[in-house]
Short mmCIF file of C-alpha atoms in Angstrom, two decimals:
data_model
loop_
_atom_site.label_atom_id
_atom_site.label_comp_id
_atom_site.label_asym_id
_atom_site.label_seq_id
_atom_site.Cartn_x
_atom_site.Cartn_y
_atom_site.Cartn_z
CA MET A 224 13.37 -0.47 31.09
CA GLN A 225 14.45 -3.51 30.87
CA GLY A 226 11.90 -4.74 28.68
CA GLU A 227 12.81 -1.87 26.34
CA GLU A 228 16.02 -2.44 26.08
CA GLU A 229 15.71 -6.00 25.07
CA GLU A 230 13.20 -4.64 22.04
CA LEU A 231 15.97 -2.14 21.44
CA SER A 232 19.08 -5.23 21.04
CA VAL A 233 15.90 -7.52 18.85
CA SER A 234 15.65 -4.60 16.42
CA ILE A 235 18.65 -3.92 16.18
CA ALA A 236 20.07 -7.38 15.39
CA HIS A 237 16.85 -8.32 12.89
CA ILE A 238 18.41 -4.61 10.73
CA VAL A 239 22.14 -5.69 11.15
CA GLN A 240 20.25 -9.66 9.79
CA LYS A 241 18.20 -7.35 6.25
CA LEU A 242 21.17 -5.31 5.66
CA LYS A 243 23.97 -8.47 5.95
CA GLY A 244 24.80 -8.72 1.74
CA THR A 245 22.70 -6.48 0.54
CA ALA A 246 24.46 -4.59 -2.00
CA LEU A 247 25.09 -1.79 -0.18
CA HIS A 248 26.43 -3.57 2.88
CA CYS A 249 28.75 -4.71 -0.27
CA GLN A 250 29.21 -1.32 -0.94
CA LEU A 251 29.54 0.37 2.26
CA GLU A 252 32.71 -2.62 3.09
CA ARG A 253 34.20 -1.70 -0.57
CA GLU A 254 34.60 1.99 0.11
CA ALA A 255 35.82 0.88 3.90
CA ARG A 256 38.96 -0.80 2.61
CA GLY A 257 39.08 1.41 0.11
CA CYS A 258 40.40 4.97 2.45
CA LEU A 259 42.48 2.22 4.05
CA PHE A 260 45.30 3.68 1.43
CA SER A 261 44.36 7.06 2.68
CA PRO A 262 46.73 8.97 4.29
CA ASP A 263 44.54 10.60 7.00
CA ILE A 264 43.73 7.10 8.11
CA LYS A 265 45.90 6.30 11.55
CA LEU A 266 46.07 3.03 13.01
CA GLU A 267 45.74 4.15 16.30
CA THR A 268 42.51 5.69 15.59
CA LEU A 269 41.54 3.79 12.55
CA LYS A 270 37.94 2.92 13.55
CA GLU A 271 37.14 6.74 14.53
CA ASP A 272 38.28 7.63 11.28
CA ILE A 273 36.55 4.93 8.33
CA LYS A 274 33.66 6.70 10.33
CA ASP A 275 34.53 10.17 9.42
CA PHE A 276 35.28 8.89 5.93
CA LEU A 277 32.09 6.97 5.61
CA LYS A 278 30.38 9.99 6.87
CA ALA A 279 32.30 12.45 4.59
CA SER A 280 31.69 10.65 0.93
CA GLY A 281 27.45 10.35 1.72
CA TRP A 282 27.99 6.59 2.62
CA GLU A 283 26.85 6.85 6.74
CA LYS A 284 23.50 8.96 5.14
CA LYS A 285 22.64 6.18 2.66
CA LEU A 286 22.97 3.61 5.94
CA HIS A 287 20.75 6.00 7.99
CA ASN A 288 17.97 5.70 5.29
CA ALA A 289 18.30 2.06 4.85
CA VAL A 290 17.96 1.91 8.59
CA TYR A 291 15.24 4.22 8.25
CA ARG A 292 13.49 2.07 5.80
CA GLU A 293 13.79 -1.27 7.80
CA LEU A 294 12.39 0.78 11.64
CA ASN A 295 9.21 1.73 8.71
CA VAL A 296 8.62 -1.88 7.87
CA LEU A 297 9.63 -3.41 11.00
CA PRO A 298 6.78 -5.65 12.34
CA ALA A 299 5.85 -4.22 15.75
CA PRO A 300 8.34 -5.56 18.81
CA SER A 301 6.69 -8.95 20.21
CA HIS A 302 8.50 -11.28 23.03
CA PRO A 303 11.09 -12.97 21.96
CA ALA A 304 9.44 -16.76 22.55
CA ALA A 305 6.34 -16.18 20.38
CA PRO A 306 6.14 -17.55 17.92
CA ALA A 307 6.23 -16.78 13.64
CA GLU A 308 2.33 -16.68 13.31
CA HIS A 309 2.07 -14.08 15.71
CA ILE A 310 4.18 -11.38 14.51
CA LYS A 311 2.18 -11.93 11.50
CA GLU A 312 -1.04 -12.27 13.13
CA PRO A 313 -1.36 -11.75 16.94
CA LEU A 314 -4.88 -12.78 16.94
CA ALA A 315 -5.93 -16.81 16.53
CA TYR A 316 -9.65 -15.93 15.30
CA MET A 317 -8.12 -13.00 12.30
CA ARG A 318 -5.45 -16.20 11.53
CA ARG A 319 -8.03 -18.30 10.53
CA ALA A 320 -9.80 -16.23 8.77
CA GLN A 321 -7.45 -14.93 6.67
CA ALA A 322 -6.72 -18.51 6.18
CA SER A 323 -10.51 -19.79 5.10
CA TRP A 324 -10.50 -16.83 2.88
CA GLU A 325 -7.54 -17.94 1.26
CA LYS A 326 -8.57 -21.27 0.90
CA ARG A 327 -11.71 -19.55 -0.88
CA VAL A 328 -9.91 -17.29 -3.17
CA LEU A 329 -7.66 -20.38 -4.56
CA LYS A 330 -9.88 -22.66 -4.94
CA SER A 331 -11.76 -19.81 -6.93
CA LEU A 332 -8.65 -19.77 -9.46
CA ASN A 333 -8.19 -23.50 -9.52
CA SER A 334 -12.09 -23.90 -10.36
CA MET A 335 -11.49 -21.64 -13.37
CA CYS A 336 -8.51 -23.12 -14.61
CA THR A 337 -10.53 -26.52 -13.90
CA GLU A 338 -13.62 -24.78 -16.46
CA LEU A 339 -11.18 -23.11 -18.75
CA ASN A 340 -8.73 -26.30 -18.93
CA ILE A 341 -5.50 -23.56 -19.21
CA PRO A 342 -3.14 -24.54 -17.27
CA LEU A 343 -1.93 -21.79 -13.96
CA ALA A 344 1.38 -21.79 -15.82
CA ARG A 345 3.24 -22.82 -19.36
CA LYS A 346 6.98 -22.05 -21.20
CA ARG A 347 5.30 -19.64 -23.96
CA PRO A 348 6.62 -20.86 -27.71
CA PRO A 349 9.95 -19.08 -29.27
CA ASP A 350 7.42 -16.87 -31.87
CA GLU A 351 5.12 -16.18 -28.91
CA GLN A 352 8.09 -14.70 -26.77
CA LYS A 353 9.19 -13.23 -30.16
CA GLU A 354 5.70 -11.42 -30.45
CA LEU A 355 5.74 -10.44 -26.86
CA LEU A 356 9.48 -8.86 -26.55
CA ASN A 357 7.84 -7.13 -29.97
CA LYS A 358 4.79 -5.36 -28.51
CA TRP A 359 6.44 -5.08 -25.25
CA ASN A 360 5.72 -0.96 -25.14
CA GLU A 361 2.55 -1.59 -26.91
CA MET A 362 0.61 -3.98 -24.98
CA GLY A 363 -2.16 -2.23 -24.73
CA THR A 364 -2.75 -2.67 -28.49
CA ASP A 365 -3.92 -6.50 -27.79
CA GLU A 366 -7.09 -7.73 -27.92
CA PRO A 367 -6.91 -10.80 -26.45
CA ASP A 368 -10.17 -12.31 -26.14
CA LEU A 369 -10.94 -12.15 -22.13
CA SER A 370 -14.83 -13.25 -22.12
CA LEU A 371 -14.39 -16.45 -19.92
CA PHE A 372 -11.86 -14.46 -17.50
CA ARG A 373 -13.47 -13.23 -14.45
CA PRO A 374 -11.59 -11.52 -11.25
CA VAL A 375 -10.76 -13.92 -8.70
CA TYR A 376 -13.23 -11.60 -6.54
CA ALA A 377 -14.15 -8.24 -5.68
CA PRO A 378 -14.52 -6.03 -3.20
CA LYS A 379 -17.79 -6.28 -2.04
CA ASP A 380 -16.96 -10.46 -1.87
CA PHE A 381 -14.20 -9.12 0.74
CA LEU A 382 -16.37 -6.63 2.64
CA GLU A 383 -19.01 -9.84 3.30
CA VAL A 384 -16.44 -11.83 5.27
CA LEU A 385 -15.37 -8.42 6.83
CA ILE A 386 -19.28 -8.16 8.02
CA ASN A 387 -19.35 -11.83 9.33
CA LEU A 388 -16.36 -12.07 11.35
CA ARG A 389 -16.70 -12.64 15.24
CA ASN A 390 -13.84 -13.13 17.93
CA PRO A 391 -15.05 -16.03 19.43
CA ASN A 392 -13.23 -14.92 23.07
CA TYR A 393 -15.69 -12.34 22.98
CA ASP A 394 -19.66 -12.54 24.34
CA ILE A 395 -21.67 -8.81 24.04
CA GLY A 396 -24.18 -11.16 26.16
CA GLU A 397 -28.12 -11.35 25.75
CA GLN A 398 -28.59 -7.62 26.51
CA ALA A 399 -26.09 -5.73 24.07
CA SER A 400 -25.99 -2.00 23.64
CA PHE A 401 -27.64 -0.23 21.53
CA ARG A 402 -24.96 1.67 19.86
CA THR A 403 -23.13 -2.63 19.48
CA HIS A 404 -25.59 -3.27 16.36
CA LEU A 405 -25.46 0.12 14.78
CA GLY A 406 -21.97 -1.06 12.21
CA LEU A 407 -21.71 -3.38 10.38
CA ILE A 408 -17.78 -4.73 12.01
CA GLN A 409 -19.16 -6.26 14.97
CA VAL A 410 -15.10 -7.37 16.59
CA PRO A 411 -13.42 -5.18 19.02
CA LEU A 412 -10.82 -3.84 17.71
CA LYS A 413 -7.59 -1.04 19.63
CA ILE A 414 -8.82 2.32 17.04
CA LYS A 415 -8.00 6.10 17.79
CA ASP A 416 -10.68 8.17 18.67
CA ILE A 417 -10.88 12.09 17.81
CA PRO A 418 -8.61 13.58 20.13
CA GLU A 419 -6.29 10.65 19.20
CA LEU A 420 -6.45 11.47 16.30
CA ARG A 421 -6.02 15.16 16.21
CA GLU A 422 -3.03 14.82 17.97
CA PHE A 423 -1.55 11.61 15.36
CA PHE A 424 -2.63 13.99 12.55
CA SER A 425 -1.34 17.79 14.39
CA GLU A 426 0.58 18.67 11.22
CA LEU A 427 -2.80 18.59 9.18
CA GLY A 428 -4.13 21.04 12.07
CA LEU A 429 -5.53 25.17 10.55
CA ASN A 430 -2.75 26.54 11.86
CA THR A 431 0.00 24.64 9.69
CA GLY A 432 0.44 25.28 6.23
CA GLN A 433 -0.79 22.95 3.37
CA LEU A 434 -0.72 21.93 0.18
CA GLY A 435 -4.01 21.27 -1.40
CA VAL A 436 -4.95 24.43 0.95
CA ASP A 437 -3.19 27.33 0.51
CA ASP A 438 -1.34 27.29 -2.81
CA SER A 439 -4.89 28.18 -3.81
CA THR A 440 -5.31 30.69 -6.44
CA PRO A 441 -6.92 33.52 -3.56
CA VAL A 442 -3.25 32.76 -1.63
CA PRO A 443 -0.36 34.71 -2.16
CA PRO A 444 2.37 32.00 -3.52
CA GLU A 445 5.04 34.17 -0.73
CA LEU A 446 2.61 33.21 2.28
CA PHE A 447 3.44 29.09 2.07
CA GLU A 448 3.81 27.84 -0.76
CA ASN A 449 7.31 29.74 -2.10
CA GLU A 450 8.69 28.71 0.87
CA HIS A 451 7.40 25.16 1.22
CA PHE A 452 9.30 24.92 -2.16
CA GLN A 453 13.24 26.11 -1.48
CA LEU A 454 12.15 23.63 2.20
CA GLY A 455 11.98 21.18 -0.26
CA LYS A 456 14.93 21.53 -2.63
CA LYS A 457 17.19 21.37 0.95
CA VAL A 458 15.76 18.30 2.13
CA LEU A 459 16.39 16.50 -1.20
CA ALA A 460 19.75 18.50 -0.79
CA GLU A 461 20.75 16.17 2.34
CA HIS A 462 19.12 12.69 1.16
CA ASP A 463 17.45 12.23 4.65
CA SER A 464 14.16 10.07 4.52
CA ALA A 465 13.17 10.80 7.76
CA ALA A 466 13.31 14.41 7.07
CA ALA A 467 11.54 14.02 3.58
CA GLN A 468 8.49 11.70 6.01
CA GLN A 469 8.44 14.11 8.03
CA TYR A 470 8.44 17.73 5.37
CA VAL A 471 5.53 15.64 3.39
CA ARG A 472 3.03 16.12 6.12
CA GLN A 473 2.73 19.43 5.02
CA GLY A 474 2.23 17.74 1.10
CA CYS A 475 5.34 17.66 -1.46
CA PRO A 476 5.24 20.46 -4.36
CA THR A 477 4.10 18.59 -7.51
CA ALA A 478 7.71 19.11 -9.42
CA LEU A 479 9.52 17.35 -6.36
CA ARG A 480 7.19 14.75 -5.21
CA ALA A 481 9.07 12.17 -7.77
CA ASP A 482 11.98 12.70 -5.87
CA LEU A 483 10.72 12.97 -2.47
CA TRP A 484 8.65 9.80 -2.82
CA ALA A 485 11.64 7.68 -3.40
CA LEU A 486 13.57 9.07 -0.67
CA ILE A 487 11.08 7.99 1.69
CA LEU A 488 10.82 5.13 -0.30
CA ASN A 489 14.87 4.92 -0.15
CA ILE A 490 14.81 4.30 -4.01
CA SER A 491 17.75 4.88 -5.83
CA ASP A 492 18.73 4.63 -9.22
CA GLN A 493 21.47 1.58 -8.98
CA ARG A 494 22.00 -0.47 -11.69
CA GLU A 495 21.21 -3.16 -10.55
CA ASP A 496 17.77 -2.09 -9.72
CA ILE A 497 17.51 -1.81 -13.63
CA LEU A 498 19.22 -5.37 -14.53
CA TYR A 499 16.75 -6.92 -11.60
CA TYR A 500 13.61 -5.08 -13.81
CA GLU A 501 15.03 -6.54 -17.45
CA GLN A 502 15.54 -10.45 -15.55
CA LEU A 503 11.77 -10.15 -14.04
CA LYS A 504 11.03 -8.52 -17.96
CA SER A 505 12.51 -11.95 -19.10
CA ASN A 506 11.09 -13.97 -17.35
CA VAL A 507 7.32 -12.23 -18.48
CA ILE A 508 8.04 -12.77 -22.19
CA GLN A 509 9.18 -17.20 -21.72
CA HIS A 510 6.65 -17.67 -19.10
CA ASP A 511 2.68 -17.22 -19.66
CA LEU A 512 0.41 -17.44 -16.26
CA LEU A 513 -2.93 -17.57 -15.68
CA SER A 514 -2.64 -14.75 -13.71
CA ASP A 515 -1.34 -12.79 -16.46
CA SER A 516 -5.10 -12.51 -17.49
CA LEU A 517 -6.51 -11.98 -14.79
CA ILE A 518 -3.78 -8.78 -15.12
CA TYR A 519 -4.97 -7.59 -18.50
CA LYS A 520 -8.83 -8.45 -17.78
CA ASP A 521 -8.55 -6.17 -14.73
CA VAL A 522 -6.94 -3.35 -16.48
CA LYS A 523 -9.39 -3.46 -19.11
CA LEU A 524 -11.59 -3.56 -16.89
CA THR A 525 -10.21 -0.87 -14.57
CA ALA A 526 -7.97 1.84 -15.51
CA SER A 527 -8.63 0.99 -19.21
CA ASN A 528 -11.90 3.32 -18.95
CA ASP A 529 -10.37 5.44 -16.39
CA ASP A 530 -10.53 8.95 -17.48
CA TYR A 531 -7.29 10.15 -16.20
CA TYR A 532 -5.58 6.42 -16.32
CA PHE A 533 -5.94 5.09 -19.92
CA VAL A 534 -3.18 6.34 -21.22
CA PHE A 535 -0.81 4.78 -19.20
CA GLU A 536 -2.18 0.89 -20.04
CA ASP A 537 0.99 0.08 -21.37
CA TYR A 538 2.41 0.83 -18.28
CA LEU A 539 0.27 -1.26 -16.04
CA TYR A 540 1.03 -4.00 -18.14
CA GLN A 541 4.43 -3.72 -17.50
CA VAL A 542 4.57 -3.60 -14.00
CA LEU A 543 2.13 -6.07 -13.21
CA LEU A 544 3.33 -8.43 -15.28
CA CYS A 545 6.76 -7.93 -13.84
CA PHE A 546 5.48 -8.17 -10.07
CA SER A 547 3.65 -11.09 -10.25
CA ARG A 548 7.36 -12.62 -11.34
CA ASP A 549 8.92 -10.87 -7.76
CA THR A 550 9.86 -13.13 -5.78
CA SER A 551 11.34 -10.68 -3.39
CA VAL A 552 7.67 -9.28 -2.79
CA LEU A 553 7.38 -13.11 -0.84
CA GLU A 554 9.45 -11.29 2.05
CA HIS A 555 6.61 -8.67 3.39
CA PHE A 556 4.63 -12.21 4.49
CA THR A 557 7.19 -12.45 6.85
CA TYR A 558 4.29 -9.55 9.03
CA ASN A 559 1.49 -9.84 6.69
CA SER A 560 -1.06 -12.18 8.12
CA ALA A 561 -2.12 -13.38 4.50
CA SER A 562 0.06 -16.59 3.53
CA PRO A 563 1.38 -17.28 -0.41
CA PRO A 564 -0.65 -19.23 -2.11
CA LYS A 565 0.70 -22.85 -3.08
CA SER A 566 -0.10 -24.57 -6.14
CA TYR A 567 1.37 -28.13 -6.99
CA ILE A 568 3.08 -29.29 -10.43
CA ARG A 569 1.01 -31.00 -12.60
CA GLY A 570 0.22 -34.85 -11.46
CA LYS A 571 1.45 -34.14 -7.96
CA LEU A 572 -1.26 -32.57 -6.27
CA GLY A 573 -1.03 -33.22 -2.10
CA LEU A 574 2.65 -33.95 -2.28
CA GLU A 575 4.69 -31.13 0.10
CA GLU A 576 7.79 -31.42 -2.00
CA PHE A 577 6.00 -30.51 -5.65
CA ALA A 578 4.51 -28.01 -4.56
CA VAL A 579 5.34 -24.74 -5.91
CA LEU A 580 3.99 -20.67 -4.40
CA TYR A 581 1.76 -19.10 -7.30
CA PRO A 582 1.62 -16.14 -8.65
CA PRO A 583 5.66 -16.39 -7.85
CA ASN A 584 5.04 -12.84 -5.78
CA GLY A 585 2.64 -15.06 -3.31
CA VAL A 586 -0.33 -11.80 -4.26
CA ILE A 587 -3.41 -13.02 -6.21
CA PRO A 588 -4.84 -9.88 -8.29
CA PHE A 589 -8.11 -8.98 -7.39
CA HIS A 590 -10.83 -6.27 -8.84
CA GLY A 591 -9.38 -2.69 -8.78
CA PHE A 592 -5.62 -3.86 -8.13
CA SER A 593 -4.12 -1.71 -10.88
CA MET A 594 -5.01 1.58 -9.57
CA TYR A 595 -2.31 0.35 -7.04
CA VAL A 596 -0.33 1.45 -9.53
CA ALA A 597 -1.98 3.79 -12.15
CA PRO A 598 -1.33 7.35 -10.13
CA LEU A 599 2.51 6.40 -9.29
CA CYS A 600 3.10 6.64 -13.93
CA PHE A 601 2.40 10.85 -13.21
CA LEU A 602 4.97 10.51 -10.96
CA TYR A 603 7.75 7.69 -13.05
CA HIS A 604 8.09 7.28 -16.58
CA GLU A 605 11.67 4.57 -16.49
CA PRO A 606 9.43 1.37 -15.77
CA ALA A 607 12.26 0.34 -13.78
CA LYS A 608 12.15 2.42 -11.65
CA LEU A 609 7.77 3.37 -11.68
CA TYR A 610 8.12 -0.66 -10.66
CA GLN A 611 10.46 0.08 -7.51
CA VAL A 612 8.82 2.28 -6.18
CA PHE A 613 4.94 0.52 -6.70
CA ARG A 614 6.63 -2.80 -5.40
CA GLU A 615 7.52 -0.44 -1.65
CA MET A 616 4.52 1.11 -2.07
CA TYR A 617 2.70 -2.52 -2.02
CA VAL A 618 4.92 -4.28 0.72
CA ARG A 619 4.61 -1.08 2.81
CA TYR A 620 0.70 -0.07 2.72
CA PHE A 621 -1.21 -1.96 -0.05
CA PHE A 622 -1.14 -5.41 0.80
CA ARG A 623 -3.09 -4.41 4.28
CA LEU A 624 -5.82 -3.09 2.04
CA HIS A 625 -6.35 -6.99 1.06
CA SER A 626 -5.65 -8.79 4.08
CA ILE A 627 -7.59 -9.58 7.29
CA SER A 628 -5.59 -8.15 10.43
CA SER A 629 -5.69 -6.13 13.35
CA HIS A 630 -3.27 -3.99 12.38
CA ILE A 631 -4.01 -0.22 12.24
CA SER A 632 -3.02 0.13 9.26
CA GLY A 633 -5.20 -3.08 8.45
CA ILE A 634 -9.03 -2.10 6.83
CA MET A 635 -9.95 -4.19 9.64
CA PRO A 636 -9.14 -1.38 11.84
CA LEU A 637 -10.14 1.13 8.81
CA CYS A 638 -13.52 0.31 8.41
CA LEU A 639 -14.33 -0.26 12.68
CA LEU A 640 -12.56 3.35 12.20
CA PHE A 641 -14.59 4.57 10.00
CA GLU A 642 -17.50 3.42 11.13
CA THR A 643 -16.81 4.69 14.62
CA LEU A 644 -16.12 8.32 12.98
CA LEU A 645 -19.56 8.50 11.81
CA GLN A 646 -21.35 7.39 14.49
CA THR A 647 -18.93 9.95 17.08
CA ARG A 648 -19.93 12.43 15.04
CA LEU A 649 -22.57 12.53 12.82
CA PRO A 650 -24.85 10.18 14.71
CA GLN A 651 -28.02 10.63 13.04
CA LEU A 652 -26.60 10.42 9.58
CA PHE A 653 -25.28 6.80 10.92
CA TYR A 654 -28.92 5.80 12.39
CA HIS A 655 -30.68 7.28 9.06
CA LEU A 656 -28.56 5.81 6.87
CA ARG A 657 -28.78 2.47 8.39
CA GLU A 658 -32.91 2.44 9.11
CA ILE A 659 -33.04 2.75 5.26
CA GLY A 660 -30.78 -0.07 4.34
CA ALA A 661 -28.08 1.85 3.46
CA GLN A 662 -24.83 1.51 5.84
CA PRO A 663 -22.33 3.73 4.83
CA LEU A 664 -19.84 1.09 4.93
CA ARG A 665 -21.13 -0.96 1.93
CA ILE A 666 -20.80 2.89 -0.14
CA SER A 667 -17.62 3.82 1.77
CA PHE A 668 -15.56 0.00 1.43
CA LYS A 669 -14.86 0.35 -2.44
CA TRP A 670 -12.82 4.17 -1.68
CA MET A 671 -10.79 2.57 1.59
CA VAL A 672 -9.48 -1.38 -0.72
CA ARG A 673 -8.15 1.04 -3.61
CA GLY A 674 -7.17 3.77 -1.42
CA PHE A 675 -9.27 6.31 -2.76
CA SER A 676 -7.60 5.50 -7.03
CA GLY A 677 -9.90 6.23 -9.17
CA TYR A 678 -12.52 8.13 -7.33
CA LEU A 679 -10.71 11.43 -6.21
CA ALA A 680 -9.39 13.60 -9.10
CA THR A 681 -5.46 12.60 -9.49
CA ASP A 682 -3.61 15.82 -7.95
CA GLN A 683 -5.84 15.24 -4.72
CA LEU A 684 -5.19 11.88 -4.74
CA LEU A 685 -1.65 11.95 -4.47
CA LEU A 686 -2.03 14.77 -1.75
CA LEU A 687 -4.10 12.55 -0.50
CA TRP A 688 -0.92 9.58 -0.43
CA ASP A 689 1.80 12.42 0.46
CA ARG A 690 -0.24 11.90 3.90
CA ILE A 691 0.17 8.05 3.68
CA LEU A 692 3.83 8.20 3.50
CA GLY A 693 4.27 11.15 5.59
CA TYR A 694 2.58 9.47 8.75
CA ASN A 695 3.27 5.65 8.02
CA SER A 696 -0.41 5.02 8.09
CA LEU A 697 -3.36 4.22 6.32
CA GLU A 698 -5.41 6.06 9.44
CA ILE A 699 -5.92 9.20 6.94
CA LEU A 700 -8.36 6.71 4.93
CA ALA A 701 -10.80 6.53 7.45
CA VAL A 702 -10.91 9.97 7.57
CA LEU A 703 -11.38 10.68 4.44
CA ALA A 704 -14.23 8.40 3.83
CA ALA A 705 -16.33 9.81 7.05
CA ALA A 706 -15.17 13.63 5.64
CA VAL A 707 -16.55 12.43 3.18
CA PHE A 708 -19.80 12.01 3.92
CA ALA A 709 -19.68 14.46 6.59
CA PHE A 710 -19.12 17.10 3.23
CA ARG A 711 -22.60 15.66 1.38
CA ALA A 712 -24.71 14.95 5.00
CA MET A 713 -27.20 17.51 3.61
CA ASN A 714 -27.87 15.39 0.82
CA LEU A 715 -27.91 11.94 2.61
CA MET A 716 -30.63 12.80 5.10
CA GLU A 717 -32.17 13.39 1.97
CA VAL A 718 -32.69 10.17 0.60
CA THR A 719 -34.86 7.05 1.69
CA SER A 720 -32.56 3.98 -0.30
CA LEU A 721 -29.06 2.78 -0.64
CA ALA A 722 -28.97 3.36 -4.90
CA ALA A 723 -30.38 6.73 -3.98
CA ALA A 724 -27.31 6.93 -1.01
CA GLU A 725 -24.98 5.80 -4.06
CA ALA A 726 -26.01 7.92 -5.91
CA VAL A 727 -25.21 10.94 -3.98
CA LEU A 728 -21.85 9.40 -3.09
CA ALA A 729 -20.75 8.36 -7.03
CA ASP A 730 -18.85 10.95 -7.84
CA ILE A 731 -16.59 12.48 -5.89
CA SER A 732 -14.13 13.70 -8.24
CA THR A 733 -15.09 17.15 -7.62
CA LEU A 734 -13.78 17.58 -3.78
CA LYS A 735 -10.62 18.69 -2.19
CA VAL A 736 -8.93 16.37 -0.07
CA MET A 737 -7.18 18.01 2.63
CA PRO A 738 -10.02 21.08 3.03
CA LEU A 739 -12.51 18.12 4.31
CA LEU A 740 -10.31 16.59 6.56
CA GLN A 741 -9.09 20.20 7.91
CA ILE A 742 -12.98 20.04 8.56
CA PHE A 743 -13.41 16.77 9.79
CA LEU A 744 -10.60 16.76 12.71
CA PHE A 745 -10.34 19.80 13.94
CA ALA A 746 -13.00 22.30 12.57
CA VAL A 747 -15.71 21.44 14.94
CA VAL A 748 -15.46 21.19 18.47
CA THR A 749 -16.91 17.74 19.31
#
């Protein structure tokens, strides 16, 4: 009990420290001072009267949402004496693997820089600044020569690193069990089994109304859809992040999704947020980074060739170029197993006082990175709002899909969860695919690392991301990946090669997410 109280007091202290000095803190102070002149405020009951005033004027709800946001991103409580790296990642071998991977990525970036004789960063000449500013809203029409640039890495390179990872303290012995060698992931990590997943995702049960199932054409809207929509409007009117998060577990009505997501992520239309975005835009105009070319290349290779997302090409450039300059993103490295890469001012290599973080946000884009932004373009048409939502989605969820970590929503446990679910539910299929050299993870990894963006139809993808926000977890990605294999199991049992298996699963854009998840988790008795 005492330990719990200590953890709680540490969490409270952390949240208070985070909120001090924020715009909300200043606004609360100003409002509290302003209300002192009200005749309703009595000296004898000053504290309670100010509390009542803040509650009545809606500021208490804003404070609740800010605290709830911090609770959602706060790392799991650790021992007060634990060093900072334990908060980033408790397992030493995972930290070493992540550090080794970062060195490899940075080496790839630096070698490209040397080969092409291009600086990592340079100030744009005035004419170039003016030209970029004039075409800011139509950057997609620009056709720079990117033939010499290559993505720093692709998901398949990252997968190889995860496959080769071993826990040096874990001895599986000479006589390893048959099961141990079935999957590609050979690291023992804590993951949920099917009964635990059923309990965790209980609102997805067959007896609960779901958008993505109960709003289909044969179902009369008055049975679920209309009532759910009205409830959504009430949730929005309450301005309560926690209530919104609970509500979206059953899916968001299309008309309310943008506002509900913004409420869950605690994003408001503050003037200072728009000014901050404009400042980032100004940094893009003034300075050219090598990572800009990587962003251009990635958008051209992925979103520009996608039937759903090619129309948002300009938005993607604007958001991603600004994101690369945003130093506020660095805050998430306190609970991310990764560390921001460092570079050195030319001629000062190895001298720490001349080290700079590169890119400024600490995130090197990889092949497919732009697909994290693309689906959000359907919801937000104001670049500043779109940017804020993407940044919050990234620092809460997406960073976990490309860093080596033991966190339950990290890509490593997701891969292990996927393989374990498939081995448990469909052992014959798993063994068959393994025998023909078509390990299921080699096919599904690209889906999970992108959060299925670019693979599902957009309406289905947004229904899936509703649940990511609702449960504050990425585990549903592994469950869906396993459900897709289960759905195509009969076809997959007929294939005799990896190429044939990939062909069976090449197009999953026609699949309906919610029926697959419900059937996989709840419809089969094990």
